[in-house]
Coordinates of C-alpha atoms in Angstrom, one line a residue:
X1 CA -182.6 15.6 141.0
X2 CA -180.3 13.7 138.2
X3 CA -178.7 10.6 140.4
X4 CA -175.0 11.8 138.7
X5 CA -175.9 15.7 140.0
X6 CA -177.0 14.3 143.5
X7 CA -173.5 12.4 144.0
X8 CA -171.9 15.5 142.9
X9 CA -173.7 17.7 145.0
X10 CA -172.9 15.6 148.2
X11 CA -169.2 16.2 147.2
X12 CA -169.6 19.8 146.6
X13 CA -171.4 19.8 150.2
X14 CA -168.8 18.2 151.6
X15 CA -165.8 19.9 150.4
X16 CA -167.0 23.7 149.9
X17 CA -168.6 26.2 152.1
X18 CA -170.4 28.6 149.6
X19 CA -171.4 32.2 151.3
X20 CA -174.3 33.8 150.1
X21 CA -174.4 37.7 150.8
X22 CA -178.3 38.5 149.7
X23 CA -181.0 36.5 151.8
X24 CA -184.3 36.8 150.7
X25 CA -186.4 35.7 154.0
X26 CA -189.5 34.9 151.9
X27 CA -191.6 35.9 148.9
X28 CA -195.5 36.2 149.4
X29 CA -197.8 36.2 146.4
X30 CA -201.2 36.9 146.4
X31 CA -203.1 36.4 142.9
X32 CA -206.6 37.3 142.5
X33 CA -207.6 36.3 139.0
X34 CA -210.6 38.1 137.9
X35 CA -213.8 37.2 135.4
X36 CA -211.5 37.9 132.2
X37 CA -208.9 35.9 133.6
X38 CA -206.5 39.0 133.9
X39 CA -204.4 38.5 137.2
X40 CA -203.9 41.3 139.4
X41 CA -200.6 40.1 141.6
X42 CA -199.1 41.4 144.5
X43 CA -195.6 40.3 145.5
X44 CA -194.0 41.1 149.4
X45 CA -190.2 40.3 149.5
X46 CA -188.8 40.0 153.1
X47 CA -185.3 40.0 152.5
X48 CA -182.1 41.3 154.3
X49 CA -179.1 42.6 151.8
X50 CA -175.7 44.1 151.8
X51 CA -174.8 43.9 147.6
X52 CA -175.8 44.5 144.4
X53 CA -178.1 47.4 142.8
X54 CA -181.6 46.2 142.0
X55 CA -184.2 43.2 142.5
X56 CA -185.6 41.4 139.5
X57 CA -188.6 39.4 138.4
X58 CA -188.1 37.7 135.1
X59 CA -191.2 36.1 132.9
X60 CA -190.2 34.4 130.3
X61 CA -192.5 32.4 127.6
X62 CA -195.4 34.8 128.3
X63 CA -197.4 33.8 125.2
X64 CA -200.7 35.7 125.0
X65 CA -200.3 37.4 128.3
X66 CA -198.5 40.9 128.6
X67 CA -197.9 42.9 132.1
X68 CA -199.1 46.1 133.0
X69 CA -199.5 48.6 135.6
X70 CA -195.9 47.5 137.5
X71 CA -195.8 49.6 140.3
X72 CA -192.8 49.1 143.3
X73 CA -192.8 49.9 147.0
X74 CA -190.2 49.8 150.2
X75 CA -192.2 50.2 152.9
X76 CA -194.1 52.9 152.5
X77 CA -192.1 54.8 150.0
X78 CA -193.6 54.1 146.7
X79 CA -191.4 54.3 143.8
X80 CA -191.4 55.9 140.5
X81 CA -191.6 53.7 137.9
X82 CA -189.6 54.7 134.6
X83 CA -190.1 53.9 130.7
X84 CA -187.0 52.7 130.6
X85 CA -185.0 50.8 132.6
X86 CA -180.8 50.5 132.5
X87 CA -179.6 47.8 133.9
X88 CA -175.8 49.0 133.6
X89 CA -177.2 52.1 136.2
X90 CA -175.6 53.0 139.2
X91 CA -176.6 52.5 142.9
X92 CA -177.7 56.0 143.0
X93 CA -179.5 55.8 140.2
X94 CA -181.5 53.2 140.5
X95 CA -182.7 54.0 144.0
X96 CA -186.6 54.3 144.8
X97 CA -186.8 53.3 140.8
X98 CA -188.2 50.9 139.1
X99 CA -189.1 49.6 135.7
X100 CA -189.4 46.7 133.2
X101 CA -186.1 45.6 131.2
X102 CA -186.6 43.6 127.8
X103 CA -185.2 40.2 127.5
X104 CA -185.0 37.3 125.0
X105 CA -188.6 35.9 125.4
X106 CA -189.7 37.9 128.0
X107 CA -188.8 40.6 130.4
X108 CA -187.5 41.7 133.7
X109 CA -189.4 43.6 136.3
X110 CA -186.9 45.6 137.9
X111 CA -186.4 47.9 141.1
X112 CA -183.8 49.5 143.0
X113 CA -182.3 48.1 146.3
X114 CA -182.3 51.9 147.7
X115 CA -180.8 50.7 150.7
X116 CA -178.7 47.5 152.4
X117 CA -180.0 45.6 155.3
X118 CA -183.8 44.0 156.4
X119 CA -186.2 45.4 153.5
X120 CA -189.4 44.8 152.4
X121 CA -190.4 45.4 148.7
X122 CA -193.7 44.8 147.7
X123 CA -194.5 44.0 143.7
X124 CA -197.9 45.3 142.1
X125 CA -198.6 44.3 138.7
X126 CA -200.9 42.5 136.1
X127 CA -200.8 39.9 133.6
X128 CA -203.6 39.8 131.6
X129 CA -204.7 36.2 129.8
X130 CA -203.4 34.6 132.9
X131 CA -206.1 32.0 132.3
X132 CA -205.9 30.0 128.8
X133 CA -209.3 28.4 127.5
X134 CA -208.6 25.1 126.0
X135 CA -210.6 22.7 124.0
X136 CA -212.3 21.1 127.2
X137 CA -211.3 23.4 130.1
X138 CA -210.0 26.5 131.6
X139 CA -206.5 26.3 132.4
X140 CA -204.0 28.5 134.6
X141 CA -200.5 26.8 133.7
X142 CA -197.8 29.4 135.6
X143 CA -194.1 28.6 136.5
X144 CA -194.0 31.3 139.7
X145 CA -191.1 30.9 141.2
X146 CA -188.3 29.1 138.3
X147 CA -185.1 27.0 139.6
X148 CA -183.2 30.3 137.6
X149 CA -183.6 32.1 140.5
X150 CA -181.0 34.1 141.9
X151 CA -181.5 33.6 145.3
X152 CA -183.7 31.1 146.6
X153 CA -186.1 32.2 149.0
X154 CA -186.2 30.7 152.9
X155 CA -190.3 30.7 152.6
X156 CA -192.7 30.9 149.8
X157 CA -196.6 31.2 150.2
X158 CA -198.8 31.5 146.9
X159 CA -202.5 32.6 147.2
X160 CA -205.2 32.0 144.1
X161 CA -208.5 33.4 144.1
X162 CA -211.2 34.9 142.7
X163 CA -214.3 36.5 143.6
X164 CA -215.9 33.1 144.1
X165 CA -214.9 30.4 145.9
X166 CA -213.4 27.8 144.5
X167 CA -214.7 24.0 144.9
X168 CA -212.5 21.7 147.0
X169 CA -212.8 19.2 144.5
X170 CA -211.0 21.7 141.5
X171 CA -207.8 19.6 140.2
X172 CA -204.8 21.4 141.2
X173 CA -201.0 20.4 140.5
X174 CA -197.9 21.9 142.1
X175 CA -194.8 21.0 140.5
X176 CA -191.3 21.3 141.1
X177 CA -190.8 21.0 144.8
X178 CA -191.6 19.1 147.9
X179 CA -190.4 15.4 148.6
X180 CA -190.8 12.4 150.1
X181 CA -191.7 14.2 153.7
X182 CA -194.6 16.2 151.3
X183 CA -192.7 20.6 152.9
X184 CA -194.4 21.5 149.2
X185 CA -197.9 21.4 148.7
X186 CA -200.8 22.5 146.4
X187 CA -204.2 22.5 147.3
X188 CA -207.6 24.2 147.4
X189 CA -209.1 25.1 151.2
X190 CA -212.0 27.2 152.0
X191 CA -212.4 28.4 148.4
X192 CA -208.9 29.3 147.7
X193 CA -205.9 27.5 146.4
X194 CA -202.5 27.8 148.3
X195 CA -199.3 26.7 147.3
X196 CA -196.3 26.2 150.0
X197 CA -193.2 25.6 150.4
X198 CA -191.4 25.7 154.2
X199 CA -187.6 25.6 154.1
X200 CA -185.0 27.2 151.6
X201 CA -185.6 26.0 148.0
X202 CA -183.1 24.0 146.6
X203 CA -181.3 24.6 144.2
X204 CA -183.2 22.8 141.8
X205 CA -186.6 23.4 142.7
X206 CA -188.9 25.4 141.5
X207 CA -192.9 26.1 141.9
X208 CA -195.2 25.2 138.9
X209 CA -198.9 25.7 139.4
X210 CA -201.4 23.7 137.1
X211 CA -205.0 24.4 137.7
X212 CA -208.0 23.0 135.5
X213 CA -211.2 25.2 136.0
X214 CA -214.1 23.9 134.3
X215 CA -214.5 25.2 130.9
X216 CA -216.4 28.9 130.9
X217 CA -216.0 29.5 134.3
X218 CA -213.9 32.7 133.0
X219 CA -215.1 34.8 130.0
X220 CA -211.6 34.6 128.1
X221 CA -210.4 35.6 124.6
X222 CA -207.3 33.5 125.4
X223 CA -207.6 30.5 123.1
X224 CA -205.2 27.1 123.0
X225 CA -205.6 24.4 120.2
X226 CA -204.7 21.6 122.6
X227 CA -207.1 19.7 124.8
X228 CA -206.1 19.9 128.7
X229 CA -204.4 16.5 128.9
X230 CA -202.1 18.1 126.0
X231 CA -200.7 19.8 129.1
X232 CA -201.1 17.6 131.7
X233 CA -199.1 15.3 129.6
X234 CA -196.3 17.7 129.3
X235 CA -196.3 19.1 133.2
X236 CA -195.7 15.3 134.5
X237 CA -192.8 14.9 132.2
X238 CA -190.3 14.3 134.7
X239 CA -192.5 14.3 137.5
X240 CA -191.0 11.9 140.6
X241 CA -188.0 11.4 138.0
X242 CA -185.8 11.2 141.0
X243 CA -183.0 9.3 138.9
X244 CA -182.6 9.6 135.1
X245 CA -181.4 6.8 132.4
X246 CA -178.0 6.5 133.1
X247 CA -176.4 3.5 132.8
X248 CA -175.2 1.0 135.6
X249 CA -171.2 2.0 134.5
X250 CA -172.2 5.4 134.2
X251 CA -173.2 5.1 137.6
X252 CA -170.3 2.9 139.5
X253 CA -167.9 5.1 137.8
X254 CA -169.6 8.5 139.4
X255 CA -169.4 6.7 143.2
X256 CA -165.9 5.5 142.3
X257 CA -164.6 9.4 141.2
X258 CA -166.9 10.8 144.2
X259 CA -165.3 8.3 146.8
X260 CA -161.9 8.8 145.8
X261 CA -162.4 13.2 145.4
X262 CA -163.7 12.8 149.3
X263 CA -162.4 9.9 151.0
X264 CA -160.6 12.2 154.0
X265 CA -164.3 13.4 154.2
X266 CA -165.8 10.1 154.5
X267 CA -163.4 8.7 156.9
X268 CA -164.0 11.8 158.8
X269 CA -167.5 11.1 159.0
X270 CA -167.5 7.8 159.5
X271 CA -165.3 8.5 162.6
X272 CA -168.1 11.0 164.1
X273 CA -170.7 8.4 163.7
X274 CA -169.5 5.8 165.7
X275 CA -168.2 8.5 167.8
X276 CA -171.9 9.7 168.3
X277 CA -173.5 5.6 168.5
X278 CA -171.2 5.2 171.2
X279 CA -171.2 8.3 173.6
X280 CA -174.3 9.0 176.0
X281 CA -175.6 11.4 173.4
X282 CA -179.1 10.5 172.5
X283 CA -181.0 13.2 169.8
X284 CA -184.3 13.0 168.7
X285 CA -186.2 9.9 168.6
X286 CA -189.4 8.2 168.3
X287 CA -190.0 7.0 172.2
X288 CA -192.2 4.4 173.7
X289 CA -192.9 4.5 177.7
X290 CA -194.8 2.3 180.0
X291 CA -198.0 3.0 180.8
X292 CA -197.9 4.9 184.3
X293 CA -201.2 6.1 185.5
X294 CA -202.1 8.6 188.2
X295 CA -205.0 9.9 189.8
X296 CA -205.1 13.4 189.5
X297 CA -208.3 14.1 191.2
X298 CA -207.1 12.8 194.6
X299 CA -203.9 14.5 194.9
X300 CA -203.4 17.1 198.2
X301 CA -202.5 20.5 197.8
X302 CA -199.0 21.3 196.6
X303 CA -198.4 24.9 197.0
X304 CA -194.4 24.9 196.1
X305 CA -193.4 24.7 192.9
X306 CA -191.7 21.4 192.2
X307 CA -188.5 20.1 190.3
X308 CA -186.4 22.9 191.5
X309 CA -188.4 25.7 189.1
X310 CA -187.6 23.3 185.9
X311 CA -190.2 24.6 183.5
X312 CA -189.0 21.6 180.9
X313 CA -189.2 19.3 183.4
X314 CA -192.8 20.4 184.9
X315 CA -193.8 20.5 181.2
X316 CA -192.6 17.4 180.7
X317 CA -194.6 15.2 183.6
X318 CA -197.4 17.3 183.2
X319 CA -197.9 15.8 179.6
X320 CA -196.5 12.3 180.8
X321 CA -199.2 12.3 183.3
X322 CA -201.9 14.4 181.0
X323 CA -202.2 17.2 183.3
X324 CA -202.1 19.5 180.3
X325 CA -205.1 20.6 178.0
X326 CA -203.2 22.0 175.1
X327 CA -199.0 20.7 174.8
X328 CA -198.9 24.4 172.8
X329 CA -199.4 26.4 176.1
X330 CA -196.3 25.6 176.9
X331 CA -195.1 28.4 174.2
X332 CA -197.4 31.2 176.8
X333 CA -195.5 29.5 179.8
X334 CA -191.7 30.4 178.3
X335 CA -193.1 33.7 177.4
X336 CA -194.6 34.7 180.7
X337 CA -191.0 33.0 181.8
X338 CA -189.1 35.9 179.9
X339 CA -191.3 38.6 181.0
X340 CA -190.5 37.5 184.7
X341 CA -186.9 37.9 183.9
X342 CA -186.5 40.7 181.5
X343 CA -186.0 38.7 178.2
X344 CA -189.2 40.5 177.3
X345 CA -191.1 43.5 177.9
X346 CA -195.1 44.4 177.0
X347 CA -194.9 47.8 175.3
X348 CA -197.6 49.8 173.6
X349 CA -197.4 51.7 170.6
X350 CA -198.8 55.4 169.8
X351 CA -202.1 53.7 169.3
X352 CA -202.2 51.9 172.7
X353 CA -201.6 48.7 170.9
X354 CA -199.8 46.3 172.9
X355 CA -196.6 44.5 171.3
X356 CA -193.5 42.8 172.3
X357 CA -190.0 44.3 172.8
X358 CA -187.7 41.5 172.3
X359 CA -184.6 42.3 174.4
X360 CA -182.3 39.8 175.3
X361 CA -181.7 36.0 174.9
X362 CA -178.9 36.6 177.6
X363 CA -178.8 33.0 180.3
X364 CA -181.8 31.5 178.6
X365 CA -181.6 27.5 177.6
X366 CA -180.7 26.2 174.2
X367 CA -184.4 25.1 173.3
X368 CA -185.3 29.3 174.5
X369 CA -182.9 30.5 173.0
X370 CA -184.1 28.6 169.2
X371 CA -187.7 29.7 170.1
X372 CA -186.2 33.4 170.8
X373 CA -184.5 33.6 167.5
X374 CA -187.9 32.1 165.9
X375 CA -189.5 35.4 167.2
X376 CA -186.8 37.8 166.0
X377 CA -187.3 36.4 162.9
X378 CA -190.8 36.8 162.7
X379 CA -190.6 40.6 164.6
X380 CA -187.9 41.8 162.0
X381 CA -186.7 44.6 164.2
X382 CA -187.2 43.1 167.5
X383 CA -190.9 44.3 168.3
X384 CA -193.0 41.5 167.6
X385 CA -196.5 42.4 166.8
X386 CA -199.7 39.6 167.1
X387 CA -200.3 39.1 163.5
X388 CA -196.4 38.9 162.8
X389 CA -195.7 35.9 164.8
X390 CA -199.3 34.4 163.8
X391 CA -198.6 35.0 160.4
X392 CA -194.8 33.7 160.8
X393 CA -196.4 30.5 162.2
X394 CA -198.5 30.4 159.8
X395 CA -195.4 30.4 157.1
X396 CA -193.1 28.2 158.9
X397 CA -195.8 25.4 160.5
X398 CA -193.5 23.0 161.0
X399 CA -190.7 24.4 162.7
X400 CA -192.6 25.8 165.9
X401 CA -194.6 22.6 165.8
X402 CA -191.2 20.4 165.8
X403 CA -189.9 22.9 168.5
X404 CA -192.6 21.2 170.5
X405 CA -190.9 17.6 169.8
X406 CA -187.8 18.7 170.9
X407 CA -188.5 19.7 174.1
X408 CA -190.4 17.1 174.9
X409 CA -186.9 14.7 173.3
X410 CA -184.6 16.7 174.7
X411 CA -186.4 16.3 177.7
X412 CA -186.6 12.7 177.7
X413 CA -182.8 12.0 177.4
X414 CA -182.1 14.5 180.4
X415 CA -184.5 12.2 182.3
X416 CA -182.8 8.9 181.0
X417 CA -179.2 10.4 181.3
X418 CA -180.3 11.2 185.4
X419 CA -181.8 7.5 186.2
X420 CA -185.4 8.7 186.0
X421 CA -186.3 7.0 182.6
X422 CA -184.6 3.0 182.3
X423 CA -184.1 2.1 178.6
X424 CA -184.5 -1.2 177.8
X425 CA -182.5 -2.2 174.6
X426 CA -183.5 -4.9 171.8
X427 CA -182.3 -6.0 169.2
X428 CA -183.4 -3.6 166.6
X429 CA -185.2 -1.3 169.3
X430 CA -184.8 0.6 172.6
X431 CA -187.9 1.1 174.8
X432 CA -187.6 3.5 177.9
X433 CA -189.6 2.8 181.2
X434 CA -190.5 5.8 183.7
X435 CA -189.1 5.3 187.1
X436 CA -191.9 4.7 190.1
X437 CA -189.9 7.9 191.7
X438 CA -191.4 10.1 188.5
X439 CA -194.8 9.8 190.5
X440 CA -193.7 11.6 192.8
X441 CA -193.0 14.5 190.9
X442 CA -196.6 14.1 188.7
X443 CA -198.3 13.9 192.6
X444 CA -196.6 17.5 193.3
X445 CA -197.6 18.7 189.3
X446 CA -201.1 17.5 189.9
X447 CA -201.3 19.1 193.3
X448 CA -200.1 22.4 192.0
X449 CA -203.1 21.9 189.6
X450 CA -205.2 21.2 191.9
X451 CA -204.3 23.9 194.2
X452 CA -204.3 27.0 191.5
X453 CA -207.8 25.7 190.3
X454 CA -209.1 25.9 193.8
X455 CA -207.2 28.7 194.9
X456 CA -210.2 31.0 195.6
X457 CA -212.2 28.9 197.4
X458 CA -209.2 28.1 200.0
X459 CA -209.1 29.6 203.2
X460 CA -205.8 29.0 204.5
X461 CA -203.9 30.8 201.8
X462 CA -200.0 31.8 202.9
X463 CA -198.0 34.9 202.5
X464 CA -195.5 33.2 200.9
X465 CA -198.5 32.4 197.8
X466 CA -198.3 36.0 197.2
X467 CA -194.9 36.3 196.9
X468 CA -194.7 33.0 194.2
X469 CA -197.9 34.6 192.2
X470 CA -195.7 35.2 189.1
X471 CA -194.2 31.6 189.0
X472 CA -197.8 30.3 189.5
X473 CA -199.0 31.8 187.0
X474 CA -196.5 30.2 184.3
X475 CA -197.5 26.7 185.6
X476 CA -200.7 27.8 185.4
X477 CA -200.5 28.6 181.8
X478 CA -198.5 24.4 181.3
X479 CA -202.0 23.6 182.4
X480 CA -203.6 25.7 180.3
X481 CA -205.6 27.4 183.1
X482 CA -203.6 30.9 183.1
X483 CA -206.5 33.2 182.2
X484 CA -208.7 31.7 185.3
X485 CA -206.2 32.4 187.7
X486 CA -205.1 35.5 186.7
X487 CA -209.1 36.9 187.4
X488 CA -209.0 34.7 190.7
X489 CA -205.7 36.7 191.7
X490 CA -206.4 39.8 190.2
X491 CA -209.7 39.9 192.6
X492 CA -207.5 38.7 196.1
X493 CA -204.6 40.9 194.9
X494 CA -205.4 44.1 192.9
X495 CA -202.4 45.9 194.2
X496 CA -200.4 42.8 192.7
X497 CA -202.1 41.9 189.5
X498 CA -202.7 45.4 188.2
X499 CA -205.3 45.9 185.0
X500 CA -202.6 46.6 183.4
X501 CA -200.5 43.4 184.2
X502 CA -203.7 41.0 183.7
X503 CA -203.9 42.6 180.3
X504 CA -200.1 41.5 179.3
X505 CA -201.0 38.6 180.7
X506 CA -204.1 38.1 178.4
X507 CA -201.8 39.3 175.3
X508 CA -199.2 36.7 176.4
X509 CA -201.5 34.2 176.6
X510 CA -203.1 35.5 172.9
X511 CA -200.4 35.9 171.2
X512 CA -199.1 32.5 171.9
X513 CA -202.4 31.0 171.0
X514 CA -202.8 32.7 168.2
X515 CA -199.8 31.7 166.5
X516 CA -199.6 28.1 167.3
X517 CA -203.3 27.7 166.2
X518 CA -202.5 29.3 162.8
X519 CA -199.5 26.6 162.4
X520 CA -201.4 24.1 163.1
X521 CA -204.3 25.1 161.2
X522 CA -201.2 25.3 158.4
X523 CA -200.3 22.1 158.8
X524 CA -203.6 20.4 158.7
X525 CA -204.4 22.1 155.5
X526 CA -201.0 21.1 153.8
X527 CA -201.7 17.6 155.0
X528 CA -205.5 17.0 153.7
X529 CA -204.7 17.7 150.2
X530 CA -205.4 14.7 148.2
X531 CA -203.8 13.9 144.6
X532 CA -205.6 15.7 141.5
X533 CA -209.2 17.3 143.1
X534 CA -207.8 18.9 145.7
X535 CA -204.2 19.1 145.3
X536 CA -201.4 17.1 144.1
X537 CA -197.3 18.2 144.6
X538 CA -194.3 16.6 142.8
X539 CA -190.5 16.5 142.5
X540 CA -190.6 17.3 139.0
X541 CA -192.5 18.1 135.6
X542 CA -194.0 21.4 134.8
X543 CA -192.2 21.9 132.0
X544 CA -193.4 24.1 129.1
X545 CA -195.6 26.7 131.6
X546 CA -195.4 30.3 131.1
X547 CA -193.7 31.9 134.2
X548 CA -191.2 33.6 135.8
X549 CA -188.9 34.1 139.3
X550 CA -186.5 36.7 140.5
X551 CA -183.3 37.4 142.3
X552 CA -180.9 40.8 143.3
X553 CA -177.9 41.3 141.3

């Protein structure tokens, strides 16, 4: 971004509140280039909307390439597609319609909103002579999402393929988005090339792919002049430009006007600050504790369940004291939590296909409540399926995974704030000690351990064990042993742990998995990419690509 936009930008931040009534959730493409180098593209839309008449997908600069065969869904009502397409149409008119409208160098594909609130559109069409030959390669050069867009998508995920896999080593270039923390990525993984972006695009990003195939690996009648370097040249024009050539005047007179247009808002600022340094509020930090050992193995029996029924605070020793197998599990613990009190229920479908009905976020904790909403999001209309909250995970890796952080943070500073973690401040540093009194409560943790992994084998087992089964099992699943102790109760207690009930328990315990796995999978694919044979993402350049983007109006 321009250094003289940024400083304007802040101020526009700071002064305005700007209401946006379309949302578009997230855009998923899928592109499967075939031996010609046509590409046959399909486009879902998630987005929730209360104005305008239609949806559009501009291509501009299209060059060689034409698109055919556009074809519109909403769900499962396909659309007709028309010859011609009015953008001056009614509501009405446009409904379960679509078409392609001409523009200046390049055209419009367009479709009706039919009807306000939580759609999903999905986009069929193709674009022959998607791949370019050049002198020494085979080239895809694609702008797929532009910074024109109307509204900027919450999620984007691109897929590339073909009906071979591609090498891990094939140069690939994202440009356009992403930053310094690398939330936009390009890369090739297990034969295919994904592009990413987690988090709302800003308003001056956009998503450029450049790929170099080796020359002939597509039989193509799409010829360039230019050698590839020709346009590798012109994509990193720009590229981790962050500030442009303006002069040091230029620049002291833009933080003078900026200071003086939002002064009350820096002194208001300023004030919360030190407010914030100097209150008992902590956030989120980096910690560093003591070493403080225990030994698991030898701790008795504990057959209550400690720190007054404080999931956090169970989950919390139990990783302090590496009593855990998995820090994820905790997600199948909260679940198995809300099933217990009625924030969730286990319901089946007409095919005996077991989903989740999402009902209330009524008297559940902060952290619970952002984890609840995460689900919502991913269910759409409250019924969460498997593959929805794998693939939402999937999409949005880094916010479930950083959901993890907080609790362990927020954790932390509920511990410090009570006496049970000492911070010790430095200079330029604050380290926190856990108090000799926390050993008490990992003793009790690793004694409930102990006790639920030997529970079948112990003779002296109490009525009031039966009556605690459901809490035992969601500390079972902290420590990542909920499956085991479900079959050990389900064979002392059939009347209790009904095959029914042990299978919502497995589809807990799944469906937690599942996702997690799939955002960490995410994440360690977006991190591995490395800079041109493999995958390479910038803040800027691309310029000069054919491409498109879209919007509702």
């Amino acid at each position: 971004m321009k250094f003289k936009h940024f400083i304007w930008f802040i101020g526009l931040f700071l002064c305005c509140k700007v209401v946006y009534a379309n949302d578009i959730k997230s855009i998923n493409m899928d592109i499967f280039i075939d031996n010609h180098g046509n590409a046959n593209i399909t486009e879902v839309w998630e987005t929730n909307l209360d104005s305008g008449t239609e949806g559009y997908k501009p291509y501009y600069n299209l060059g060689n390439s034409t698109i055919e065969d556009y074809r519109v869904s909403l769900g499962s009502t396909s659309y007709q597609t028309l010859s011609y397409w009015d953008v001056e149409a009614s509501f009405s008119e446009k409904s379960y319609k679509a078409g392609i409208n001409e523009v200046d160098d390049g055209y419009e594909l367009c479709f009706g909103i039919s009807k306000y609130g939580n759609n999903t559109y999905t986009l069929n069409y193709t674009i022959t002579n998607f791949v370019s030959r050049v002198e020494d390669a085979d080239m895809v050069y694609w702008q797929l999402i532009p910074y024109e867009l109307s509204d900027k998508p919450e999620h984007v995920y691109i897929k590339i393929h073909s009906d071979f896999a591609y090498s891990n080593d094939l140069p690939v270039w994202g440009y356009g988005y992403g930053d310094d923390n690398h939330e936009g990525y390009a890369y090739v993984y297990d034969g295919i090339i994904e592009m990413t972006k987690e988090g709302t695009l800003d308003s001056d990003e956009y998503m450029t792919i450049l790929i170099k195939f080796p020359k002939d690996t597509f039989e193509l009648s799409n010829i360039l002049d230019q050698d590839f370097d020709y346009y590798l040249d012109m994509a990193e024009d720009g590229a981790y430009n962050y500030h442009d050539q303006t002069s040091f005047g230029e620049v002291i007179g833009y933080i003078f006007a900026f200071i003086i247009d939002c002064l009350p808002f820096i002194i208001i600022i300023l004030i919360s600050v030190f407010a914030v340094k100097n209150s008992n509020s902590y956030g989120t930090k980096k910690l560093k504790f003591n070493k403080t050992t225990l030994n698991v193995k030898d701790a008795p029996y504990f057959r209550d369940i400690p720190l007054n029924k404080d999931i956090f605070k169970a989950y919390w020793v139990a990783c302090q004291f590496h009593l855990v197998r998995n820090k994820t599990d905790f997600l199948g613990a909260i679940l198995l939590k809300w099933l217990k009190n009625g924030n969730i229920e286990n319901i089946k479908d007409e095919n005996k296909i077991k989903k989740l009905k999402l009902i209330s976020s009524n008297n559940l904790a902060p952290l619970e409540v952002e984890l609840f909403e995460m689900m919502s999001s991913a269910s759409g209309d409250g019924i969460l399926e498997k593959n929805e909250f794998t693939k939402w995970c999937k999409n949005h890796y880094s916010k479930i995974i950083k959901w993890f952080d907080k609790v362990i943070d927020d954790t932390t500073m509920n511990f410090v704030n009570t006496g049970l973690i000492r911070e010790e401040k430095k200079s330029f540093s604050t380290t926190y000690y856990v108090d000799d009194k926390m050993k008490d409560y990992g003793l009790k943790m690793a004694g409930l351990k102990n006790f639920l992994n030997d529970f079948s084998n112990i003779k002296d087992r109490e009525a009031i064990e039966v009556k605690i089964w459901d809490e035992y099992l969601i500390y079972a699943q902290i420590f990542g042993i909920a499956k085991k102790v479900a079959e050990e109760f389900k064979k002392l207690y059939p009347d209790i742990i009904t095959d029914e009930y042990y299978d919502d328990i497995i589809f807990i315990h799944t469906i937690s998995y599942e996702g997690v796995h799939a955002a960490s999978l995410a994440q360690s694919r977006a991190e591995s990419y490395s800079a041109g044979g493999g995958g390479f993402s910038s803040s800027g350049g691309g310029g000069g690509s054919f491409g498109g983007g879209g919007g509702f109006r």
